[in-house]
XYZ file of C-alpha atoms in Angstrom:
303
model
C 75.962 109.603 128.058
C 79.077 108.911 125.984
C 80.643 111.109 123.331
C 80.863 109.453 119.896
C 83.602 109.973 117.360
C 82.772 109.958 113.663
C 85.848 107.802 112.994
C 85.470 104.053 113.265
C 85.686 100.665 111.566
C 83.859 97.366 112.026
C 83.482 94.111 110.099
C 81.527 90.897 110.528
C 80.824 87.675 108.631
C 78.157 85.008 108.638
C 77.631 81.685 106.911
C 74.725 81.469 104.459
C 72.387 78.488 104.080
C 72.395 77.194 100.505
C 69.152 76.709 98.620
C 70.188 73.401 97.075
C 72.540 70.606 97.918
C 74.670 71.330 94.842
C 75.211 74.953 95.801
C 78.590 75.783 97.394
C 78.903 76.928 100.999
C 78.825 80.725 101.049
C 79.942 83.432 103.467
C 78.465 86.942 103.665
C 80.912 89.634 104.751
C 80.194 93.229 105.725
C 82.523 96.150 106.444
C 81.605 99.650 107.615
C 84.118 102.501 107.698
C 83.370 106.036 108.847
C 85.313 109.292 108.976
C 84.344 112.840 109.878
C 81.945 114.843 107.735
C 79.586 117.761 108.300
C 76.590 115.594 107.391
C 75.734 111.907 107.027
C 77.171 110.771 103.683
C 76.448 107.088 102.896
C 78.163 105.028 100.177
C 77.303 101.388 99.443
C 79.597 99.025 97.549
C 78.102 95.575 97.092
C 77.463 92.930 94.419
C 74.373 93.201 92.266
C 72.574 90.341 94.011
C 72.545 92.430 97.215
C 71.458 95.729 95.655
C 67.796 95.083 96.407
C 68.615 95.254 100.131
C 70.397 98.621 99.969
C 67.330 100.652 100.944
C 66.715 98.590 104.078
C 70.388 98.795 105.027
C 70.401 102.557 104.463
C 67.424 102.956 106.783
C 69.147 100.858 109.427
C 72.388 102.868 109.211
C 70.595 106.216 109.521
C 68.977 105.030 112.760
C 72.402 104.474 114.302
C 74.528 107.267 112.799
C 73.815 110.979 112.555
C 76.990 112.385 110.962
C 80.043 111.116 109.109
C 81.191 109.880 105.734
C 80.248 106.214 105.900
C 81.205 103.466 103.449
C 79.410 100.106 103.578
C 81.016 97.195 101.750
C 79.348 93.801 101.336
C 80.616 90.683 99.608
C 79.690 87.042 99.126
C 82.368 84.403 98.806
C 82.546 80.639 98.733
C 83.879 78.764 101.757
C 84.497 75.570 99.809
C 87.974 74.338 98.853
C 87.338 75.545 95.325
C 85.944 78.947 94.505
C 83.917 77.551 91.581
C 80.450 76.069 91.762
C 79.823 72.827 89.896
C 77.632 73.652 86.853
C 74.489 71.568 86.547
C 73.433 69.924 83.244
C 70.484 72.304 83.066
C 72.793 75.290 83.372
C 75.171 73.941 80.716
C 72.264 73.366 78.353
C 71.029 76.913 78.928
C 74.483 78.401 78.313
C 74.789 76.404 75.089
C 71.421 77.670 73.885
C 72.368 81.260 74.647
C 75.690 80.876 72.858
C 73.963 79.542 69.710
C 71.470 82.427 69.816
C 74.290 84.962 70.042
C 76.245 83.327 67.229
C 73.153 83.472 65.020
C 73.280 87.285 65.242
C 77.023 87.689 65.811
C 78.838 84.947 63.890
C 82.292 86.316 64.750
C 81.667 86.342 68.516
C 84.027 84.161 70.558
C 82.649 80.969 72.079
C 82.441 80.316 75.801
C 85.622 79.034 77.440
C 85.754 76.648 80.398
C 86.687 79.612 82.622
C 83.642 81.535 81.365
C 81.343 78.621 82.156
C 82.754 78.213 85.679
C 82.481 81.950 86.369
C 78.868 82.035 85.188
C 78.029 78.937 87.215
C 79.423 80.613 90.358
C 77.456 83.754 89.646
C 74.253 81.724 89.312
C 74.648 80.356 92.832
C 76.143 83.468 94.427
C 73.393 84.046 96.950
C 70.337 82.265 98.329
C 66.972 83.636 97.269
C 65.931 84.788 100.740
C 69.111 86.463 101.944
C 67.461 89.666 103.192
C 67.088 88.724 106.892
C 70.705 87.529 107.023
C 71.936 90.790 105.485
C 70.027 92.968 107.948
C 71.037 90.844 110.939
C 74.696 91.064 109.947
C 74.345 94.831 109.350
C 72.915 95.232 112.862
C 75.840 93.306 114.342
C 78.378 95.351 112.396
C 76.728 98.651 113.343
C 76.833 97.672 117.016
C 80.571 96.996 116.712
C 81.049 100.294 114.877
C 79.134 102.156 117.575
C 81.361 100.602 120.244
C 84.482 101.628 118.313
C 83.205 105.178 117.863
C 82.356 105.376 121.557
C 85.881 104.319 122.564
C 87.404 106.881 120.213
C 84.923 109.486 121.472
C 86.027 108.886 125.072
C 89.639 109.583 124.070
C 88.589 112.743 122.241
C 86.555 113.972 125.230
C 89.508 113.434 127.562
C 91.787 115.387 125.226
C 89.249 118.217 125.006
C 88.942 118.428 128.801
C 92.717 118.628 129.129
C 92.939 121.465 126.587
C 90.055 123.340 128.253
C 91.859 123.011 131.595
C 94.999 124.537 130.077
C 92.936 127.394 128.641
C 91.445 128.069 132.073
C 94.953 128.371 133.512
C 95.879 130.916 130.828
C 92.714 132.926 131.516
C 93.578 132.929 135.221
C 97.061 134.211 134.397
C 95.651 137.002 132.229
C 93.113 138.320 134.760
C 95.529 140.128 137.164
C 97.669 141.589 134.391
C 95.237 144.362 133.395
C 94.949 146.142 136.820
C 98.718 145.980 137.235
C 99.265 147.389 133.760
C 96.729 150.190 134.287
C 98.474 151.278 137.491
C 101.875 151.169 135.820
C 100.563 153.247 132.929
C 98.985 155.808 135.304
C 102.290 156.306 137.057
C 104.027 156.552 133.696
C 101.644 159.296 132.533
C 102.174 161.249 135.743
C 105.934 160.941 135.384
C 105.781 162.207 131.812
C 103.763 165.215 132.888
C 106.310 166.017 135.577
C 109.091 165.818 133.035
C 107.190 167.899 130.489
C 106.548 170.683 132.966
C 110.099 170.544 134.320
C 108.900 170.027 137.864
C 111.426 169.213 140.501
C 110.987 166.289 142.817
C 108.544 167.059 145.587
C 106.839 169.953 143.802
C 103.066 169.719 143.681
C 101.718 168.830 140.266
C 99.264 171.395 138.821
C 95.702 170.116 139.132
C 94.969 170.472 135.401
C 98.024 168.415 134.477
C 97.162 165.770 137.011
C 93.586 165.565 135.744
C 94.870 165.196 132.178
C 97.203 162.394 133.230
C 94.380 160.581 135.002
C 92.125 161.031 131.956
C 94.780 159.528 129.689
C 95.300 156.663 132.094
C 91.545 156.015 132.192
C 91.324 156.037 128.406
C 94.222 153.630 128.246
C 92.563 151.337 130.795
C 89.378 151.226 128.721
C 91.317 150.336 125.572
C 93.165 147.427 127.172
C 90.368 146.155 129.434
C 89.810 142.477 128.652
C 87.573 141.636 131.596
C 84.568 141.012 129.323
C 86.614 138.799 126.990
C 87.915 136.744 129.917
C 84.389 136.413 131.338
C 83.058 135.172 127.989
C 85.981 132.768 127.631
C 85.251 131.212 131.017
C 81.550 131.007 130.103
C 82.429 129.149 126.887
C 84.715 126.789 128.840
C 81.834 125.982 131.209
C 79.460 125.371 128.294
C 81.936 122.998 126.617
C 82.443 121.058 129.859
C 78.663 120.806 130.205
C 78.277 119.470 126.657
C 81.025 116.902 127.200
C 79.312 115.791 130.422
C 75.910 115.424 128.722
C 77.420 113.580 125.748
C 74.799 111.849 123.609
C 71.979 113.613 125.506
C 72.973 116.887 123.800
C 71.734 116.641 120.221
C 74.327 117.751 117.692
C 77.051 117.971 120.352
C 79.774 118.078 117.691
C 78.203 121.042 115.887
C 77.640 122.900 119.163
C 81.239 122.392 120.207
C 82.390 123.583 116.800
C 80.388 126.800 117.244
C 81.920 127.374 120.687
C 85.387 126.883 119.214
C 84.694 129.739 116.794
C 83.620 131.939 119.712
C 86.771 131.038 121.661
C 88.913 131.976 118.695
C 87.167 135.339 118.388
C 87.726 136.174 122.065
C 91.379 135.106 121.917
C 91.895 137.349 118.885
C 90.371 140.301 120.752
C 92.598 139.513 123.712
C 95.627 139.734 121.446
C 94.510 142.946 119.757
C 94.096 144.665 123.155
C 97.392 143.381 124.444
C 99.737 146.060 125.811
C 102.428 143.739 127.182
C 104.463 140.819 125.898
C 102.998 138.627 128.640
C 99.426 139.248 127.471
C 100.490 138.632 123.857
C 102.074 135.335 124.881
C 98.878 134.277 126.641
C 96.816 135.157 123.558
C 99.122 133.162 121.268
C 99.134 130.163 123.610
C 95.338 130.293 123.726
C 95.087 130.304 119.942
C 97.353 127.245 119.732
C 95.192 125.332 122.226
C 91.961 126.457 120.546
C 93.241 125.229 117.191
C 94.017 121.860 118.792
C 90.477 121.830 120.170
C 89.082 122.589 116.727
C 90.958 119.672 115.145
C 89.613 117.255 117.750
C 86.050 118.587 117.671
C 85.892 117.986 113.902
C 85.744 114.251 114.674
C 82.873 114.362 117.182
C 79.434 113.313 115.962
């Protein structure tokens, strides 16, 4: 199953059938934009004549999208050479009656201009009465396009994540042999210090108590810098992330699960750095944190 990004854009248009012969040819347009968000946040921007269909459109969107800040824009425009509808005599008579009624209560109110009449005439014929099926059909088409766009972006994100996880695996592999080498070096260093402290000449046997103390110090040091558990957990998290990316849409809330694993990776990398006893281990920890931060930025866009 594919991985879906929360970032995407789609638009579609359709011609509307006019109710009367005098009504202008109309076009219904729909745009859907989405960006990343922790939850599904829907915003609708549409003319008043389409507001009655918002609930049905909202239900349709929630069936397709689970997370993201989504903006739905709808508009109706004329496809005729002129953007103004021709006012009918009945409409002109009605406007005149309304104007006289208003003037009776507000004598100082301005009269209707030609531009006002044309604008009102266009508004009267802005949409057919039964536009609902056309709106929902166009919304379905646009959502399908948006889903395709989010899938393409999701595939790019998944590929980037796999590359970063592969680089993290290499760093973990580099860190694994450093601890035994460092422990052995530190053991020899402790023994050398005890020889110097007791002014022993080369080849003289080291007192058993001093040797035991040196080995105890070396063991304590080894425990403090041991990162075997951290490396094991890191590899386990890498495997879990690869598994989630492979399952894709089958894993519900894949984006949130990946985000949780990123937090765990960051915690283990921090512990790796705090236990570091060499510049090489510190470098590995820093490089891991850089890659994990890049992972976090990409995961924020996955649904």
